mmCIF file of C-alpha atoms in Angstrom:
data_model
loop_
_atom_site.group_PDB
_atom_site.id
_atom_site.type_symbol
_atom_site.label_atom_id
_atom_site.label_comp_id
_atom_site.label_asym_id
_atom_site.label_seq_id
_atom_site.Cartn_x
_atom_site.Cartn_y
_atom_site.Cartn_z
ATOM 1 C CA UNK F 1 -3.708 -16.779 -11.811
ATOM 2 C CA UNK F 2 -6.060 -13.723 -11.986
ATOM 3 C CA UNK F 3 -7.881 -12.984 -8.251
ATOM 4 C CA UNK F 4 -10.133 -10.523 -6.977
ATOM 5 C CA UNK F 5 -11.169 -9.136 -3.842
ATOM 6 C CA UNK F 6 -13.398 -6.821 -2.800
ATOM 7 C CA UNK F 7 -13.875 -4.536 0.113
ATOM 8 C CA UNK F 8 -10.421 -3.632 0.556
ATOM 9 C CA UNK F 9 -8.514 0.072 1.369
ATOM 10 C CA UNK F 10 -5.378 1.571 1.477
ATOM 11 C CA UNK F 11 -5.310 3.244 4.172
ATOM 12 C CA UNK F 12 -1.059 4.786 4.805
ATOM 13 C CA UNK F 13 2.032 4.093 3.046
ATOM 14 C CA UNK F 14 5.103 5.416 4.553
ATOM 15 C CA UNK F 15 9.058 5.144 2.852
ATOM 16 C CA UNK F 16 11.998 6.195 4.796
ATOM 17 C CA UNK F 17 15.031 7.199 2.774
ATOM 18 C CA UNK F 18 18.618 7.415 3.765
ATOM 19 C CA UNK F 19 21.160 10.543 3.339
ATOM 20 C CA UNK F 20 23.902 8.888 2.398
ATOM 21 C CA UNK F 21 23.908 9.200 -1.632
ATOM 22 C CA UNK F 22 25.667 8.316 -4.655
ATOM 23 C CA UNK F 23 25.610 10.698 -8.063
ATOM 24 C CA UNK F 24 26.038 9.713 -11.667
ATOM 25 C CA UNK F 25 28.919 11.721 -11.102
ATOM 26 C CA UNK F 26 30.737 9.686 -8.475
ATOM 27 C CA UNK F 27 29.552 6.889 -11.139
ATOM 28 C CA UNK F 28 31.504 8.462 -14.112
ATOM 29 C CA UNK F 29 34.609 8.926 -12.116
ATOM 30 C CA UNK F 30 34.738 5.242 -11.582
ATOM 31 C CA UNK F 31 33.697 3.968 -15.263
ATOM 32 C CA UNK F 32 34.676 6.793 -17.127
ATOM 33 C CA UNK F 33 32.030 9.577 -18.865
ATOM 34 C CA UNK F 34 31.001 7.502 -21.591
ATOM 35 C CA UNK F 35 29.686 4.396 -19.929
ATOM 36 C CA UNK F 36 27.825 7.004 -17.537
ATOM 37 C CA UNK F 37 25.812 9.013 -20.241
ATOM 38 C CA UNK F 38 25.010 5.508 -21.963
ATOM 39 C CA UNK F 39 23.936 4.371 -18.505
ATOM 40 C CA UNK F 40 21.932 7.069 -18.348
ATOM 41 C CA UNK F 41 20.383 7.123 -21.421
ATOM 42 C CA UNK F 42 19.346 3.494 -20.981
ATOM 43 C CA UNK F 43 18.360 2.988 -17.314
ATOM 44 C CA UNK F 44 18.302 6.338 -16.350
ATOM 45 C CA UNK F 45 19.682 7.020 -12.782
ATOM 46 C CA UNK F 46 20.920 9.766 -11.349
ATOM 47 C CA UNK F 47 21.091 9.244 -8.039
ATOM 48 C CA UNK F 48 20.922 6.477 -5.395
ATOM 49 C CA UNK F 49 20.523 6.191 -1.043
ATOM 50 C CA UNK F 50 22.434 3.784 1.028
ATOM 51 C CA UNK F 51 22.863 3.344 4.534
ATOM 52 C CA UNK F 52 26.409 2.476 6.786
ATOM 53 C CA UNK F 53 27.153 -1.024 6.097
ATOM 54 C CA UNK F 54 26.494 -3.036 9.761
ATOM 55 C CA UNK F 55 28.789 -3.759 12.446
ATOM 56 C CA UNK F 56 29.333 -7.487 12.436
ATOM 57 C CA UNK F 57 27.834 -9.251 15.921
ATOM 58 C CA UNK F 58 29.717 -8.314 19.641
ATOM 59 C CA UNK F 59 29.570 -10.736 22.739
ATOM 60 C CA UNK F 60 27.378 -9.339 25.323
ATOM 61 C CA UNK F 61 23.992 -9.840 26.277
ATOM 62 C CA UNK F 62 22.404 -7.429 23.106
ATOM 63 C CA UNK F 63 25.283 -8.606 20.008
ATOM 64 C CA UNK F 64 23.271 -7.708 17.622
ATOM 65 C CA UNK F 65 23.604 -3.866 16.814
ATOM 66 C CA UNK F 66 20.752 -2.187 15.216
ATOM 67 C CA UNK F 67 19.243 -3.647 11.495
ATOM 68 C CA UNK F 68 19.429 -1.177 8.695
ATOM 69 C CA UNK F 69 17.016 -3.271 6.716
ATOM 70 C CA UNK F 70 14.434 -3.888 9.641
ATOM 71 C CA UNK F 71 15.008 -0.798 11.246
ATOM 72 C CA UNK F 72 14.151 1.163 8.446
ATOM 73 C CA UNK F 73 11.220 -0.665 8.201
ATOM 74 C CA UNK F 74 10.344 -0.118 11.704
ATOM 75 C CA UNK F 75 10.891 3.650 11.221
ATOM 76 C CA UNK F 76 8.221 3.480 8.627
ATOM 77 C CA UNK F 77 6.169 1.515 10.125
ATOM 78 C CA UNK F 78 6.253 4.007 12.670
ATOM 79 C CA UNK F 79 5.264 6.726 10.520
ATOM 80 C CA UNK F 80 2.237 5.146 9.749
ATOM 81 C CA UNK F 81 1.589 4.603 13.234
ATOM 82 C CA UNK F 82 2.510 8.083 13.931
ATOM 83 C CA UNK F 83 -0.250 9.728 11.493
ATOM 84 C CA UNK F 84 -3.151 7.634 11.976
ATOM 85 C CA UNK F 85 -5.331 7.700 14.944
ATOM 86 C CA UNK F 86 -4.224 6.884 18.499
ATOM 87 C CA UNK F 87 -0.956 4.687 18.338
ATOM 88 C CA UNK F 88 -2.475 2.132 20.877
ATOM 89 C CA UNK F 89 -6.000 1.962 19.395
ATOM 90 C CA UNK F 90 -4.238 1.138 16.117
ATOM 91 C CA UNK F 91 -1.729 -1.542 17.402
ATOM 92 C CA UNK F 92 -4.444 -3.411 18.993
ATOM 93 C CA UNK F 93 -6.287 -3.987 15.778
ATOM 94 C CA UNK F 94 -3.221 -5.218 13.440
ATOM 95 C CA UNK F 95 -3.565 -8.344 13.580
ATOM 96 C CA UNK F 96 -1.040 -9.592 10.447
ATOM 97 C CA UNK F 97 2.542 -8.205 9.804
ATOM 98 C CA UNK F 98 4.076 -8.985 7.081
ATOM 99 C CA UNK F 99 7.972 -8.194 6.267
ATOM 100 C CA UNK F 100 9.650 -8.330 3.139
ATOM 101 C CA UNK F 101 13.016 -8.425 2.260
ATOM 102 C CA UNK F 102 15.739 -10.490 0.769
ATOM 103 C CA UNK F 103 18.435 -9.265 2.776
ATOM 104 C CA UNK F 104 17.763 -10.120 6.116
ATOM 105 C CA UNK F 105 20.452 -9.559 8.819
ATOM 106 C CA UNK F 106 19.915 -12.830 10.384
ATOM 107 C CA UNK F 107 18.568 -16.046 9.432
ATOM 108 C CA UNK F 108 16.797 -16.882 12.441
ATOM 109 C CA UNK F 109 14.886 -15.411 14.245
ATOM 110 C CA UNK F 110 11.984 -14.131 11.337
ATOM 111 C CA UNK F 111 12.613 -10.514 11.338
ATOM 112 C CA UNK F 112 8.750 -9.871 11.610
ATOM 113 C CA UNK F 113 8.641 -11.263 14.938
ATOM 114 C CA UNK F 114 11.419 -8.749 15.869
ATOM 115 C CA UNK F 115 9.421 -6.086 14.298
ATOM 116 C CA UNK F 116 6.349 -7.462 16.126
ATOM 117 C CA UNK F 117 8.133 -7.060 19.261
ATOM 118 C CA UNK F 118 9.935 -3.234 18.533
ATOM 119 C CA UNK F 119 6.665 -2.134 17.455
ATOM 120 C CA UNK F 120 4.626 -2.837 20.236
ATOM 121 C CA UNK F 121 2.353 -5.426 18.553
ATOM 122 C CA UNK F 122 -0.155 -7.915 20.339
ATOM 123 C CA UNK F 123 0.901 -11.525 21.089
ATOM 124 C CA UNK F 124 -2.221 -12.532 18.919
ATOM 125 C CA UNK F 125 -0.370 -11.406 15.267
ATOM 126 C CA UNK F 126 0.415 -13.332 12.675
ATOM 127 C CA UNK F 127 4.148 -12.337 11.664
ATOM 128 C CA UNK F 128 5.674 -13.670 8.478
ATOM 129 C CA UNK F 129 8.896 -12.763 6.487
ATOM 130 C CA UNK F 130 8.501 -12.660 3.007
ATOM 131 C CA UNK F 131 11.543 -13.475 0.427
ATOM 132 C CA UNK F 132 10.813 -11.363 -2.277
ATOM 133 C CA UNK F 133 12.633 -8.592 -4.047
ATOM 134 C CA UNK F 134 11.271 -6.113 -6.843
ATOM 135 C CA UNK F 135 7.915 -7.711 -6.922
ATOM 136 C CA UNK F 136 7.698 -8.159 -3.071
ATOM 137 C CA UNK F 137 5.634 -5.005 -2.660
ATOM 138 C CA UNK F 138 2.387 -6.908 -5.063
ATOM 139 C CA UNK F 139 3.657 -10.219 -3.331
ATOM 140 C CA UNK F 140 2.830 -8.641 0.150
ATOM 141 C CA UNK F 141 -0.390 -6.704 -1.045
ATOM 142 C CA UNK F 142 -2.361 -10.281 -2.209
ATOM 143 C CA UNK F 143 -1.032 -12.048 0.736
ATOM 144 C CA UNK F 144 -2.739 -9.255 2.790
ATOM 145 C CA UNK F 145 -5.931 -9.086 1.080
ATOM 146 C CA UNK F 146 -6.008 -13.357 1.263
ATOM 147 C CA UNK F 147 -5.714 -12.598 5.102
ATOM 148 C CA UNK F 148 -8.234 -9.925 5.165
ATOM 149 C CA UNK F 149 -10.750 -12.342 3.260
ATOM 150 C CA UNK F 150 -11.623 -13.519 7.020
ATOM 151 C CA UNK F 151 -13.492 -11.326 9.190
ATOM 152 C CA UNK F 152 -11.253 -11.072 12.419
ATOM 153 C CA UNK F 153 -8.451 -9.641 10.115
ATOM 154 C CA UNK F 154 -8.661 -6.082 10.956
ATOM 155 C CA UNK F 155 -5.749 -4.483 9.298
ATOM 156 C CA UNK F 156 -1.966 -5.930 7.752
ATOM 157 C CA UNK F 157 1.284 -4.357 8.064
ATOM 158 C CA UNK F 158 3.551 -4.455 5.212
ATOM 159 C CA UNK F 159 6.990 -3.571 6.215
ATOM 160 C CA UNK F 160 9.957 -3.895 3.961
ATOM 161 C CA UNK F 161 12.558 -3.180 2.306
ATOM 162 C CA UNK F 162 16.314 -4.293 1.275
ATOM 163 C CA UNK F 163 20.022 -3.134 1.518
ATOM 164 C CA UNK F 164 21.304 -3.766 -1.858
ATOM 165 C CA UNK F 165 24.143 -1.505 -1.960
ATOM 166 C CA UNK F 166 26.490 -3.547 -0.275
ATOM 167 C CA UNK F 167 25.537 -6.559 -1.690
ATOM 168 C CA UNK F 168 26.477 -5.640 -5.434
ATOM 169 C CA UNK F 169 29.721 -5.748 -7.165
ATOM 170 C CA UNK F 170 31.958 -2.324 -7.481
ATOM 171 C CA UNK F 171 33.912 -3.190 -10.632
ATOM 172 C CA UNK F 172 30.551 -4.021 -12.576
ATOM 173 C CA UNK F 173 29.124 -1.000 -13.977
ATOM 174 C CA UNK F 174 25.873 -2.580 -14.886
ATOM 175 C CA UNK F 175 24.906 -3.213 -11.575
ATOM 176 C CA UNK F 176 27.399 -1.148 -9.148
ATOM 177 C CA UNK F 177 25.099 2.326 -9.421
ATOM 178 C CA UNK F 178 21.650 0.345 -9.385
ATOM 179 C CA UNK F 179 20.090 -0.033 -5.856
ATOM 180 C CA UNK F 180 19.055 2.422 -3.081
ATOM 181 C CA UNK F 181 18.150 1.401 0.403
ATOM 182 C CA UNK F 182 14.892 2.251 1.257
ATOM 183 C CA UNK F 183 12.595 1.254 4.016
ATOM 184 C CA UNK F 184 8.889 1.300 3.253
ATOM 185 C CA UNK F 185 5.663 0.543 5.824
ATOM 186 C CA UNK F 186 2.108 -0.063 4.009
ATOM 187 C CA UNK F 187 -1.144 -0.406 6.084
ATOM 188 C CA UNK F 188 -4.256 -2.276 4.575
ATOM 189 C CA UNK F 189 -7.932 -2.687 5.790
ATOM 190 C CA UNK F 190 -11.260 -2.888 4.763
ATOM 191 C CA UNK F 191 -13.056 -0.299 2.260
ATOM 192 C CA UNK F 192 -14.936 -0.448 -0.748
ATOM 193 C CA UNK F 193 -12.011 -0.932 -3.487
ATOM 194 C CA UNK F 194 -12.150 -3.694 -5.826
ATOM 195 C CA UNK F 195 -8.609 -5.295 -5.977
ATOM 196 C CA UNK F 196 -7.968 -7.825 -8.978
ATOM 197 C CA UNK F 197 -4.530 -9.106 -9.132
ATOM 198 C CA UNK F 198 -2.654 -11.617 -11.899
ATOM 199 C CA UNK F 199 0.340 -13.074 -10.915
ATOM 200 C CA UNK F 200 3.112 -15.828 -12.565
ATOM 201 C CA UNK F 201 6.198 -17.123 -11.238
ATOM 202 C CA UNK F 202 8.859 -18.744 -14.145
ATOM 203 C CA UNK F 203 11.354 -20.086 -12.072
ATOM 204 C CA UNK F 204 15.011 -19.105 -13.093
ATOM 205 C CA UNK F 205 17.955 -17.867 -12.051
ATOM 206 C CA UNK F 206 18.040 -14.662 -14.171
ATOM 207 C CA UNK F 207 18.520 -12.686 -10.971
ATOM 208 C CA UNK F 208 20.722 -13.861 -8.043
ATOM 209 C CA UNK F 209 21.900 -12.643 -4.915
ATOM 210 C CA UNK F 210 23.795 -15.943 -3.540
ATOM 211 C CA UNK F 211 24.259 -16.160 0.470
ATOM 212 C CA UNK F 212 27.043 -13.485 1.355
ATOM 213 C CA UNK F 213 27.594 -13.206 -2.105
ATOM 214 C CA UNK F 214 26.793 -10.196 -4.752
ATOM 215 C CA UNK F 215 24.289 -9.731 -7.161
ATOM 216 C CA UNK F 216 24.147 -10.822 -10.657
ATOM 217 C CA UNK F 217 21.940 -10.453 -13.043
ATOM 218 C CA UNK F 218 21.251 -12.045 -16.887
ATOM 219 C CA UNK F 219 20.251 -8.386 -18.162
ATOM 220 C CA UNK F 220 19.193 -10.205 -21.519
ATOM 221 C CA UNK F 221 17.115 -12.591 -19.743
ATOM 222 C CA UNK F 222 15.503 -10.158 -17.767
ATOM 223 C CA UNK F 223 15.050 -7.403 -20.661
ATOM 224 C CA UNK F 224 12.877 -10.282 -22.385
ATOM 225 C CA UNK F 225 11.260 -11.314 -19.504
ATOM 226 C CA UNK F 226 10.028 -8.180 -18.302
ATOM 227 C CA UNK F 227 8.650 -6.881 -22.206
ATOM 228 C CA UNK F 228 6.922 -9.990 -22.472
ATOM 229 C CA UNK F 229 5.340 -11.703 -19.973
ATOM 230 C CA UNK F 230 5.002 -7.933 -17.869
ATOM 231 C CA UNK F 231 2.893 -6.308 -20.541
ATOM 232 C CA UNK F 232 0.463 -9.527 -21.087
ATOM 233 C CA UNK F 233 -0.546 -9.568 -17.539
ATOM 234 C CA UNK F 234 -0.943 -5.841 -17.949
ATOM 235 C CA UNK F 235 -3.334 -5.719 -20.814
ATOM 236 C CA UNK F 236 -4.954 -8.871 -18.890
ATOM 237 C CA UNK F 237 -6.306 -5.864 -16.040
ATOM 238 C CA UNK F 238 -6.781 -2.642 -17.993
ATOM 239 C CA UNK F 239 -10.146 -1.349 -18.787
ATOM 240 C CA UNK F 240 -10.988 1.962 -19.967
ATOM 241 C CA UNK F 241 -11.311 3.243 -16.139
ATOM 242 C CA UNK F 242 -7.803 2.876 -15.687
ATOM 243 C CA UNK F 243 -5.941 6.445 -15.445
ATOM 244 C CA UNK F 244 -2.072 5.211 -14.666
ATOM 245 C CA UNK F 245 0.434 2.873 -14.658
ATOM 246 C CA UNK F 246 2.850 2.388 -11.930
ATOM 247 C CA UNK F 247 5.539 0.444 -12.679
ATOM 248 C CA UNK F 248 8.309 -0.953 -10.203
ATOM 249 C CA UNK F 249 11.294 1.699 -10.941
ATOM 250 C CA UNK F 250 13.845 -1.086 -12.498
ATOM 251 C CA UNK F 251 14.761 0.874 -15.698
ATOM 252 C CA UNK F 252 13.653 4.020 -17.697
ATOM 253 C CA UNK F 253 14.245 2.247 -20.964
ATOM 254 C CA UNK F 254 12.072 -0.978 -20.043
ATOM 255 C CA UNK F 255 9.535 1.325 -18.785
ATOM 256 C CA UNK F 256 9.146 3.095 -21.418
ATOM 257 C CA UNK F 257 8.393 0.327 -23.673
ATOM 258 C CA UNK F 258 6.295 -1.247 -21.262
ATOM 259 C CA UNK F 259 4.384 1.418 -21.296
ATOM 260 C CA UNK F 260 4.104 1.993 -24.790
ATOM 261 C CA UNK F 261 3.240 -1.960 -25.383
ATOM 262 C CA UNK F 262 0.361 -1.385 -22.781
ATOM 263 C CA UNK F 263 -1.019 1.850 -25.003
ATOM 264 C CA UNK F 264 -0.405 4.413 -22.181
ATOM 265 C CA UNK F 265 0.708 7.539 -23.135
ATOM 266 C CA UNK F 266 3.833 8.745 -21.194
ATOM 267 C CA UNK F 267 2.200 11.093 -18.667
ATOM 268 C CA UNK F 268 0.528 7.984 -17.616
ATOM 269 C CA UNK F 269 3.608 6.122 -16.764
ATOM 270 C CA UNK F 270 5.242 8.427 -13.746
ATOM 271 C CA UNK F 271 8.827 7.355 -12.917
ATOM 272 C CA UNK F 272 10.662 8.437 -10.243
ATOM 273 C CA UNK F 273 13.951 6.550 -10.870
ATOM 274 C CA UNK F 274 16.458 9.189 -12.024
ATOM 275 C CA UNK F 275 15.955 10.609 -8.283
ATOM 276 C CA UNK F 276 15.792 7.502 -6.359
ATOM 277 C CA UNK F 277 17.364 4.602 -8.262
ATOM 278 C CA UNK F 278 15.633 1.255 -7.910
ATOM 279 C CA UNK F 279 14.217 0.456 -4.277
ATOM 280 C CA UNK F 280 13.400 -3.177 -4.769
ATOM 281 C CA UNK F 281 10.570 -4.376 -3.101
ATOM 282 C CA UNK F 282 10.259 -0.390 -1.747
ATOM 283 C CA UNK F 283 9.767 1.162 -5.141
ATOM 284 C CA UNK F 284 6.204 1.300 -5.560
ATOM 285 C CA UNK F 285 5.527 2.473 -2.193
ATOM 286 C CA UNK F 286 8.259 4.776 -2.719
ATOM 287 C CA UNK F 287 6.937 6.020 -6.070
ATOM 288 C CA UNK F 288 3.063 6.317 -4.453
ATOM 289 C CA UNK F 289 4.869 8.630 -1.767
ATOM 290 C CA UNK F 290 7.104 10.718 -4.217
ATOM 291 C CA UNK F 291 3.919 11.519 -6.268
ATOM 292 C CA UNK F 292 1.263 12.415 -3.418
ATOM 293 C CA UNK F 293 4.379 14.113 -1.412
ATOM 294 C CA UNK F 294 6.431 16.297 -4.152
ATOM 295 C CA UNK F 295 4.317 15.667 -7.350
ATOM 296 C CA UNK F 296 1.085 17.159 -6.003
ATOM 297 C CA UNK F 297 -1.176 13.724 -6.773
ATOM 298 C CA UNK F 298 -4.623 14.288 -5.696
ATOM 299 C CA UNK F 299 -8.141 12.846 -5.899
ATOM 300 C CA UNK F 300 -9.213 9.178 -6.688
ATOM 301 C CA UNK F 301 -7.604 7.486 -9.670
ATOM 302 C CA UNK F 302 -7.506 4.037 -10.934
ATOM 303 C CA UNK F 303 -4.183 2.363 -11.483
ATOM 304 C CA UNK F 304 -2.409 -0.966 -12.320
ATOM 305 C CA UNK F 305 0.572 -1.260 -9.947
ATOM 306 C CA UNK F 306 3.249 -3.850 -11.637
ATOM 307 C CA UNK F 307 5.955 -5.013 -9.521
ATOM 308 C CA UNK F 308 8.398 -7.721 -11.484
ATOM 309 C CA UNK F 309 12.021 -9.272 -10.537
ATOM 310 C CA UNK F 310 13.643 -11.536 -8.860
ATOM 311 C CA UNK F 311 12.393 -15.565 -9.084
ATOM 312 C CA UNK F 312 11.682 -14.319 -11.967
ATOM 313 C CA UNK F 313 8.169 -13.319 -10.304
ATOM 314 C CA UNK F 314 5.728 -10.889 -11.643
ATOM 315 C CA UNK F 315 2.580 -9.473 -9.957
ATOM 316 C CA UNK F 316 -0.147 -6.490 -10.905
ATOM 317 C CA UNK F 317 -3.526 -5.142 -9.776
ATOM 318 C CA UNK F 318 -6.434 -2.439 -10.721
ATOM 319 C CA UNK F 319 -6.972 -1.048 -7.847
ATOM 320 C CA UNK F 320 -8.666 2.342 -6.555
ATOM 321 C CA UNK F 321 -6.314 4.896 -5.109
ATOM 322 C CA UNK F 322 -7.418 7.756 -3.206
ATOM 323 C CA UNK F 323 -4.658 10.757 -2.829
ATOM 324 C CA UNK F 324 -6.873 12.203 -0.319
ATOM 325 C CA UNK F 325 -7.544 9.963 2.138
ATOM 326 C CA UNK F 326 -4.488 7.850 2.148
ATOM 327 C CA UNK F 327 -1.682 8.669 4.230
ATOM 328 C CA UNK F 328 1.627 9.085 3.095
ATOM 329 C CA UNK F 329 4.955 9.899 3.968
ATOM 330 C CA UNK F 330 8.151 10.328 2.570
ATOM 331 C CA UNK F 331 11.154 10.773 4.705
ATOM 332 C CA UNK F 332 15.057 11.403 4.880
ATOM 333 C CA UNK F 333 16.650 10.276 7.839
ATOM 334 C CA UNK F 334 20.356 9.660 8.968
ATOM 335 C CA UNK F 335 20.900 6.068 10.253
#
């Protein structure tokens, strides 16, 4: 389904990043130097974030300790509020929050209402959870612009993120040195950019992460998937005004031939994955933050943003970005 709206802006994008890390060389001790230099060469990590695993609940009247994954999306969330105008004038006029994340703490309550609640939020927003993984970022931005088609949506708040890294399996080397835990916080409102998203869902079971369970994935299946159907609903966006792509971080080698498949020249395709690993649904945000934070992005460009994963899902848009007047922020904390 292709979609377009108009009258939309980007107006912050905050990620909030971990300390705790993991180097190809801790990976190479494990699996020995030769699977890490092929596991380089192909998906091209060097380094990945995680955060303390979480204590397990405590009797008392609070026994839930603090949330890595929604507290780290609170924390960017935060930042956003943080740089933008007067806190209060801006929490009176969100009137959608949206949270994504596969790996919620707790299955009930939604984890946007606690969110809702930590971040000061009116009683009037809408607050839904969104189970999505690498392509939840694109799942969360046409949700938002579907709310903001009615005129008493003032702004959304995406928050997300997942913790991945101890959810995976430690004795598989294709997937134990994958995933970093990052938090991300996105706020959208009304402009003058033209947004025009595809989307397609094929469901299948490629990708799993079953309940208190660890993640597998058919890398064959997905390799396929994601040079095929990916670079279709590409081409189905670009025009000649398009300057970039920006591609969820899932692996330099599939990247790369995305890219190449889509006729952008390399320069066009910015990766941020050998510094970062993949974020999941907080890798574009992440990469928009690395590039107008440490790569020195400026002025207006127009991209295609392609987030793809899990379901398997797949989602993309044209869209104006302006490194100017968007706020971002990239941040390393300690949890």
């Amino acid at each position: 389904m292709n979609q377009t709206f108009h009258g939309l802006r980007l107006e912050a994008v905050a990620c909030v990043v971990p300390l705790y890390d993991t180097t190809l060389g801790a990976y190479a001790e494990r699996f020995g130097k030769d699977i890490a230099e092929r596991y380089h060469k192909v998906v091209g990590i060097q380094r990945t974030y995680s955060v303390p695993p979480c204590d397990d609940p405590q009797p008392g009247p609070n026994p839930y300790p603090p949330l890595p994954a929604v507290g780290q999306a609170m924390d960017a969330a935060d930042d956003i509020l943080d740089i933008l105008r007067d806190n209060e004038a801006l929490r009176s006029e969100i009137d959608v929050l949206l949270h994504v994340t596969q790996t919620p703490h707790l299955d009930a309550p939604p984890e946007s209402c606690l969110l809702q609640r930590d971040l000061g939020l009116g009683e009037h927003v809408i607050a839904l959870d969104i189970n999505q993984g690498c392509a939840g970022f694109m799942v969360a931005l046409q949700t938002a612009a579907h709310f903001l088609l009615h005129p008493t949506v003032r702004h959304v708040l995406i928050c997300g993120g997942d913790v991945l890294s101890n959810r995976v399996d430690e004795n598989d080397h294709a997937t134990a040195f994958m995933f970093s835990d990052v938090g991300f916080a996105a706020l959208v409102g009304r402009g003058d950019g033209d947004w025009a998203f595809a989307n397609g869902t094929a469901g299948s079971e490629a990708i799993t992460l079953p309940h208190d369970g660890t993640f597998k994935m058919d890398g064959t299946d997905v390799f396929n998937f994601t040079v095929s159907k990916v670079p279709e609903q590409i081409l189905s966006l670009r025009t000649p005004e398009v300057d970039c792509l920006l591609l969820h971080q899932s692996n330099a080698f599939i990247m790369r031939q995305i890219g190449r498949l889509c006729g952008f020249a390399p320069e066009q395709v910015p990766m941020n994955i050998a510094d970062y690993g993949n974020a999941s649904s907080a890798s574009l945000p992440l990469l928009l933050c690395d590039l107008a934070q440490n790569h020195g992005w400026r002025g207006k460009r127009t991209a295609i943003l392609s987030g793809y994963g899990c379901g398997l899902t797949w989602v993309s848009a044209r869209m104006p970005l302006d490194f100017d007047t968007t706020q971002f922020s990239l941040t390393h904390y300690v949890t």
